[in-house]
Each structure stands twice: as structure tokens, then as C-alpha cells.
Short mmCIF file of C-alpha atoms and ligand atoms in Angstrom, two decimals:
data_model
loop_
_atom_site.label_atom_id
_atom_site.label_comp_id
_atom_site.label_asym_id
_atom_site.label_seq_id
_atom_site.Cartn_x
_atom_site.Cartn_y
_atom_site.Cartn_z
CA MET M 899 -19.54 8.40 -6.98
CA PRO M 900 -16.67 6.22 -5.83
CA TYR M 901 -16.00 5.29 -9.47
CA ALA M 902 -16.46 7.28 -12.68
CA GLU M 903 -16.34 6.06 -16.28
CA VAL M 904 -14.42 8.73 -18.17
CA ASN M 905 -13.00 8.64 -21.65
CA ASP M 906 -11.99 4.98 -22.09
CA THR M 907 -11.21 4.17 -18.46
CA ARG M 908 -12.61 3.92 -14.94
CA LEU M 909 -11.35 6.27 -12.25
CA HIS M 910 -11.70 5.82 -8.51
CA ILE M 911 -12.69 9.09 -6.84
CA ARG M 912 -12.62 10.19 -3.22
CA GLN M 913 -14.73 13.14 -2.18
CA ASN M 914 -16.08 15.14 0.73
CA GLY M 915 -18.10 18.30 1.20
CA SER M 916 -20.41 20.33 -0.99
CA GLY M 917 -20.52 23.51 -3.04
CA ALA M 918 -17.92 24.71 -5.52
CA VAL M 919 -15.57 21.93 -6.63
CA ALA M 920 -11.90 21.71 -5.63
CA LEU M 921 -9.89 19.14 -7.56
CA PHE M 922 -6.91 17.53 -5.80
CA ILE M 923 -4.28 15.90 -8.05
CA HIS M 924 -1.84 13.48 -6.43
CA GLY M 925 1.88 13.00 -7.10
CA PHE M 926 3.99 10.09 -8.37
CA PRO M 927 3.76 7.18 -7.66
CA LEU M 928 1.06 7.99 -5.14
CA ASP M 929 -2.74 8.06 -5.00
CA SER M 930 -5.70 10.03 -3.66
CA THR M 931 -5.11 8.90 -0.07
CA MET M 932 -2.38 11.54 0.12
CA TRP M 933 -5.18 14.16 0.31
CA ILE M 934 -7.20 12.63 3.16
CA GLU M 935 -6.46 15.48 5.60
CA GLN M 936 -7.35 18.11 3.00
CA LEU M 937 -10.66 16.39 2.15
CA ALA M 938 -11.56 15.99 5.80
CA ASP M 939 -10.82 19.60 6.68
CA LEU M 940 -11.96 21.62 3.66
CA GLY M 941 -15.35 20.01 3.00
CA ASP M 942 -17.10 22.90 4.73
CA VAL M 943 -16.01 25.32 2.00
CA ARG M 944 -15.64 23.12 -1.08
CA ARG M 945 -16.82 19.91 -2.68
CA CYS M 946 -13.37 18.32 -2.51
CA ILE M 947 -12.75 15.74 -5.24
CA ALA M 948 -9.56 13.66 -5.29
CA PRO M 949 -9.39 11.13 -8.15
CA ASP M 950 -6.88 8.34 -8.43
CA LEU M 951 -5.35 9.30 -11.77
CA ARG M 952 -5.59 6.82 -14.66
CA GLY M 953 -3.65 3.68 -13.71
CA PHE M 954 -3.05 4.78 -10.09
CA GLY M 955 -4.64 3.76 -6.79
CA ARG M 956 -7.94 1.94 -7.29
CA SER M 957 -8.48 3.24 -10.83
CA ALA M 958 -8.50 0.74 -13.71
CA PRO M 959 -5.11 -0.64 -14.76
CA VAL M 960 -3.31 0.74 -17.81
CA THR M 961 -1.25 -1.05 -20.38
CA GLY M 962 1.64 0.05 -22.52
CA ALA M 963 1.28 3.67 -23.49
CA PRO M 964 3.02 6.55 -21.74
CA LEU M 965 0.82 8.26 -19.16
CA THR M 966 1.02 11.82 -20.38
CA MET M 967 0.14 14.88 -18.34
CA GLU M 968 -2.28 15.89 -21.12
CA ARG M 969 -4.11 12.54 -20.92
CA HIS M 970 -4.62 12.99 -17.17
CA ALA M 971 -5.83 16.56 -17.78
CA GLU M 972 -8.42 15.28 -20.28
CA ASP M 973 -9.62 12.73 -17.72
CA LEU M 974 -9.97 15.43 -15.08
CA ALA M 975 -11.99 17.65 -17.43
CA ALA M 976 -14.29 14.67 -17.98
CA VAL M 977 -14.64 14.24 -14.20
CA LEU M 978 -15.68 17.90 -13.91
CA ASP M 979 -18.23 17.34 -16.71
CA LEU M 980 -19.63 14.37 -14.80
CA VAL M 981 -20.24 16.45 -11.68
CA SER M 982 -21.54 19.38 -13.79
CA ALA M 983 -18.76 21.68 -12.60
CA GLU M 984 -17.77 24.30 -15.12
CA GLN M 985 -14.80 25.34 -12.96
CA ALA M 986 -12.68 24.00 -10.13
CA ASP M 987 -10.01 25.14 -7.73
CA VAL M 988 -7.14 23.00 -9.00
CA ILE M 989 -4.53 21.74 -6.53
CA GLY M 990 -1.58 19.61 -7.59
CA LEU M 991 1.39 18.09 -5.79
CA SER M 992 4.58 17.44 -7.76
CA MET M 993 3.49 15.28 -10.75
CA GLY M 994 -0.01 16.49 -9.85
CA GLY M 995 1.36 20.00 -10.37
CA TYR M 996 2.55 19.04 -13.86
CA VAL M 997 -0.97 17.74 -14.54
CA ALA M 998 -2.52 20.90 -13.04
CA LEU M 999 -0.45 23.02 -15.43
CA ALA M 1000 -1.41 20.80 -18.38
CA PHE M 1001 -5.05 21.28 -17.30
CA ALA M 1002 -4.64 25.07 -17.05
CA ASP M 1003 -2.97 25.02 -20.48
CA SER M 1004 -5.81 23.06 -22.14
CA TYR M 1005 -8.78 24.41 -20.16
CA PRO M 1006 -7.85 27.90 -18.87
CA ASP M 1007 -11.48 28.91 -18.35
CA ARG M 1008 -12.14 25.93 -16.08
CA VAL M 1009 -9.60 27.01 -13.42
CA ARG M 1010 -11.08 29.08 -10.59
CA SER M 1011 -7.81 29.12 -8.64
CA LEU M 1012 -4.56 27.18 -8.83
CA ALA M 1013 -2.40 25.78 -6.04
CA LEU M 1014 0.96 24.29 -6.94
CA ILE M 1015 2.65 22.30 -4.18
CA ASP M 1016 6.22 20.95 -4.23
CA THR M 1017 6.42 21.05 -8.02
CA ARG M 1018 8.02 22.89 -10.93
CA ALA M 1019 6.86 24.40 -14.22
CA GLY M 1020 9.94 23.57 -16.29
CA ALA M 1021 10.62 20.46 -18.37
CA ASP M 1022 13.09 17.75 -17.33
CA ALA M 1023 16.73 18.61 -18.04
CA PRO M 1024 18.61 15.96 -20.08
CA GLU M 1025 20.08 14.36 -16.94
CA ALA M 1026 16.63 14.21 -15.33
CA LYS M 1027 15.26 12.50 -18.46
CA ALA M 1028 18.06 9.93 -18.24
CA GLY M 1029 17.22 9.50 -14.55
CA ARG M 1030 13.62 8.61 -15.46
CA ASP M 1031 14.81 5.83 -17.77
CA ALA M 1032 17.28 4.59 -15.16
CA MET M 1033 14.50 4.51 -12.55
CA ALA M 1034 12.32 2.38 -14.84
CA VAL M 1035 15.15 -0.13 -15.28
CA ARG M 1036 15.91 -0.17 -11.54
CA LEU M 1037 12.22 -0.69 -10.82
CA LEU M 1038 12.09 -3.77 -13.00
CA ASP M 1039 15.41 -5.13 -11.75
CA GLU M 1040 15.02 -4.44 -8.05
CA GLY M 1041 11.30 -3.93 -7.44
CA ARG M 1042 9.21 -1.12 -6.07
CA ALA M 1043 11.06 -1.28 -2.76
CA SER M 1044 14.05 0.33 -4.50
CA ILE M 1045 11.91 3.37 -5.36
CA ALA M 1046 10.31 3.40 -1.94
CA ASP M 1047 13.77 3.32 -0.31
CA ALA M 1048 14.98 6.24 -2.41
CA MET M 1049 11.82 8.24 -1.76
CA ASP M 1050 11.74 7.53 1.96
CA THR M 1051 15.09 9.24 2.38
CA GLY M 1052 14.80 11.68 -0.53
CA LEU M 1053 11.25 12.98 -0.25
CA LEU M 1054 10.56 13.52 3.40
CA SER M 1055 11.92 15.95 5.95
CA PRO M 1056 14.21 14.17 8.44
CA ASP M 1057 11.63 15.24 11.08
CA SER M 1058 8.90 13.11 9.48
CA GLY M 1059 7.29 10.65 11.84
CA ILE M 1060 6.89 6.92 11.38
CA ALA M 1061 3.23 7.24 10.32
CA VAL M 1062 4.06 9.60 7.45
CA ARG M 1063 6.88 7.31 6.29
CA ALA M 1064 4.57 4.28 6.43
CA ARG M 1065 1.90 6.09 4.47
CA LEU M 1066 4.28 7.10 1.71
CA ARG M 1067 5.69 3.59 1.49
CA SER M 1068 2.22 2.01 1.25
CA MET M 1069 1.29 4.25 -1.65
CA ILE M 1070 4.52 3.59 -3.55
CA GLU M 1071 4.54 -0.17 -2.99
CA SER M 1072 0.92 -0.56 -4.11
CA CYS M 1073 1.36 1.37 -7.37
CA PRO M 1074 1.28 -1.01 -10.37
CA TYR M 1075 4.59 -1.44 -12.20
CA GLU M 1076 3.06 -0.58 -15.56
CA THR M 1077 1.72 2.66 -14.13
CA ILE M 1078 5.13 3.64 -12.76
CA VAL M 1079 6.82 2.92 -16.10
CA GLY M 1080 4.12 4.81 -18.03
CA ALA M 1081 4.23 7.80 -15.66
CA LEU M 1082 8.04 8.01 -15.82
CA ALA M 1083 7.80 8.26 -19.63
CA GLY M 1084 4.98 10.81 -19.40
CA MET M 1085 6.90 13.02 -16.97
CA ARG M 1086 10.13 12.67 -18.99
CA ASP M 1087 8.43 13.97 -22.12
CA ARG M 1088 6.36 16.78 -20.61
CA PRO M 1089 6.96 20.27 -22.03
CA ASP M 1090 8.06 23.42 -20.22
CA ARG M 1091 4.89 25.17 -19.00
CA THR M 1092 6.40 28.33 -17.52
CA ALA M 1093 4.35 30.36 -20.01
CA VAL M 1094 1.17 28.88 -18.53
CA LEU M 1095 2.02 30.48 -15.18
CA ARG M 1096 2.20 33.90 -16.80
CA ALA M 1097 -1.14 33.33 -18.54
CA VAL M 1098 -3.02 32.40 -15.35
CA SER M 1099 -4.95 35.44 -14.11
CA VAL M 1100 -6.95 33.73 -11.35
CA PRO M 1101 -5.68 33.63 -7.72
CA ALA M 1102 -2.79 31.22 -7.21
CA ALA M 1103 -0.83 29.80 -4.30
CA VAL M 1104 2.60 28.21 -4.38
CA ILE M 1105 3.50 25.99 -1.43
CA VAL M 1106 6.81 24.25 -0.80
CA GLY M 1107 8.40 22.31 2.03
CA GLU M 1108 11.41 24.15 3.41
CA GLN M 1109 13.45 20.94 3.05
CA ASP M 1110 12.08 19.85 -0.33
CA ALA M 1111 15.15 18.45 -2.09
CA VAL M 1112 13.28 17.38 -5.26
CA THR M 1113 11.58 20.67 -6.14
CA PRO M 1114 13.32 23.11 -3.76
CA PRO M 1115 12.07 26.50 -2.52
CA ALA M 1116 14.07 28.26 -5.28
CA GLU M 1117 11.76 26.60 -7.87
CA ALA M 1118 8.71 27.73 -5.91
CA GLU M 1119 10.00 31.30 -5.82
CA LEU M 1120 10.38 31.29 -9.60
CA MET M 1121 6.84 30.00 -10.07
CA ALA M 1122 5.32 32.48 -7.62
CA ALA M 1123 7.09 35.35 -9.38
CA ALA M 1124 5.86 34.20 -12.81
CA PHE M 1125 2.19 34.13 -11.76
CA GLN M 1126 0.22 37.39 -11.98
CA ASP M 1127 -1.36 36.95 -8.55
CA ALA M 1128 0.24 34.34 -6.31
CA THR M 1129 1.19 33.86 -2.68
CA LEU M 1130 4.30 31.87 -1.75
CA THR M 1131 4.39 29.76 1.41
CA VAL M 1132 7.54 27.94 2.53
CA VAL M 1133 6.49 25.37 5.13
CA PRO M 1134 8.96 24.48 7.90
CA GLY M 1135 9.27 20.82 8.89
CA ALA M 1136 8.29 19.52 5.46
CA GLY M 1137 10.19 17.98 2.55
CA HIS M 1138 8.59 17.10 -0.81
CA MET M 1139 5.32 15.79 0.68
CA THR M 1140 4.06 18.92 2.42
CA PRO M 1141 0.32 18.00 2.42
CA ILE M 1142 0.98 14.83 4.45
CA GLU M 1143 3.94 16.17 6.43
CA GLN M 1144 2.31 19.46 7.50
CA PRO M 1145 -1.41 19.21 6.61
CA VAL M 1146 -2.54 22.00 8.92
CA ALA M 1147 -0.26 24.55 7.24
CA VAL M 1148 -1.34 23.41 3.75
CA ASN M 1149 -5.03 23.50 4.64
CA GLU M 1150 -4.70 27.03 5.95
CA VAL M 1151 -3.16 28.25 2.69
CA LEU M 1152 -5.87 26.51 0.65
CA ARG M 1153 -8.64 27.95 2.80
CA THR M 1154 -7.23 31.43 2.27
CA LEU M 1155 -6.90 30.80 -1.47
CA PHE M 1156 -10.50 29.62 -1.74
CA ALA M 1157 -11.66 32.73 0.15
CA ARG M 1158 -9.98 34.86 -2.53
CA THR M 1159 -12.34 33.41 -5.17
CA ALA M 1160 -15.29 35.43 -3.93
CA GLY M 1161 -18.74 34.23 -4.86
CA ALA M 1162 -17.70 30.82 -6.15
CA THR M 1163 -20.62 28.50 -6.76
CA ALA M 1164 -20.88 24.89 -7.81
C1 MLT F 266 6.28 13.39 -7.53
O1 MLT F 266 6.39 13.51 -6.31
O2 MLT F 266 5.19 13.45 -8.11
C2 MLT F 266 7.55 13.17 -8.31
O3 MLT F 266 8.66 13.33 -7.48
C3 MLT F 266 7.62 14.09 -9.47
C4 MLT F 266 8.83 13.88 -10.31
O4 MLT F 266 9.47 12.82 -10.22
O5 MLT F 266 9.15 14.76 -11.12
#
């Protein structure tokens, strides 16, 4: 199933493993290749599914409309329907975390466990909203390289190697302009979902890079405290891209989280 027709679009989907489904949701402006180490390692305990969200990666292009977190959540529910999975372990990084929370908000019974990585539950503050609009203008004036430059220095730990930097840059520079503009609007307008954290009763894990400057450890602490049943892991040697900066540490937390969902079946 490298491609799936869902709702009115076509999504590209990467997967590995068998059994109960784990759904990996990438960040902005990235794609499913950010999860390659998780898919490779965790296939023995889960059917790991990592879609390119609508408009991203190798999924069909989008035009015009904002790419809302709710729209992505609807697409992901349709992906689960396609693979006959009633539930999934839902894992989201950054924007993927916003989507994961929108999913948990709309489909609470479909979440077996929830992992939020380098993300936040709150809405954008007014200055962050203005920053989204400024980024869209800069993108169109100066090209994707301007975003890649900012993210290279702003997203990664200074310890990140050349391969991690190259990988991040490839993802950013291959993301379509219309997707970036649509996603910036969708993230700008997303609501505060702190109440969703409190409503989640399934096992949860919050993971954050110790040097994450975008969604810092203080945000992660707030989220972990709001959940009913969450672990908090602060990962040394990682910035905002913990799954690609420190995949072994992330995989270990996910493996432990999955083990807490005793008796999970497909
Ligand atoms: C991401 O990594 O997905 C973005 O940094 C999220 C954001 O801009 O809020």
C-alpha cells in the first residue's frame, strides 16, 4: 500500500512490520522519511504506518485552502479504516503532535496510546501567528532555502552531524510551496488543545530534546503533567528533531509505551 486514496486525495504511505497499528505523524515542513529509523526498529512489535500528510512528501499536491490539523486527522482516520484498524498508537512530532491532538479530540476511542514529541498543546500566541504570516511572505520572496537556513540553525542541537542536517534540508527543500503556505495557515489557526490532554486516559509519553528551542522542555513538562498517565523523557543531544537526532532513545521510549498497552491486537 504505497499509496492510499482517502477522502478526496491520494496519500503516500510508508510502512513496516505487522500486528497492531502505530501511526507516525511527521512535522512541518517535513515528510514520512523522518520516521525511517522508527519504522525499521519497531516493526517487530507494531505495524508501523507513516503517511506523508496531505500535500507533503509524495502525496498528491494541494491547492489553495489552509491545511488544517482537523483535515489531516480526518485523512488519518480514513487510513486506519483502509487497513481495518479500529485503534492505533499515535505518535506525532511538532506539527504532527498538533495533528495527533486533533485526532485524539475527534476520535478519542481510536487512540490506543499517544506519544507527543517536541510539540505543544497550546494555540499560537499573537506574535507566533504574525510569525507564520511573515514566514509565508519570506518563503515567497526568498525561497525555501530561507526556511531551511532558519531551521538548520534553529531546530537542531549544535551537536547534530552533517547527515542529520542534510536530511532535514532535503525534506524542507522538497516540500511544495503551496503546502508550506497552507500548513502555516493551518497551524496559525489551530485551537488550544490542552483539555484534550486531560481527557486522554490511555498511556502517553512525552519526549523532548534537551536543547529544543522551538518547543522547549518546559512545554513538555506542562503536557506530561496534564495527562492522566504519561512519562516524560528529556533527551540529551537533541534539539527539535529528536527522532532523527537521537533515534535510539526515541525508539526505546516508544517500545516501552507500546508494552504498556497490554494485549493490543491489530
Ligand atoms: C514543526 O516542526 O512541525 C514546526 O516547527 C511546528 C511549528 O512551526 O509550530
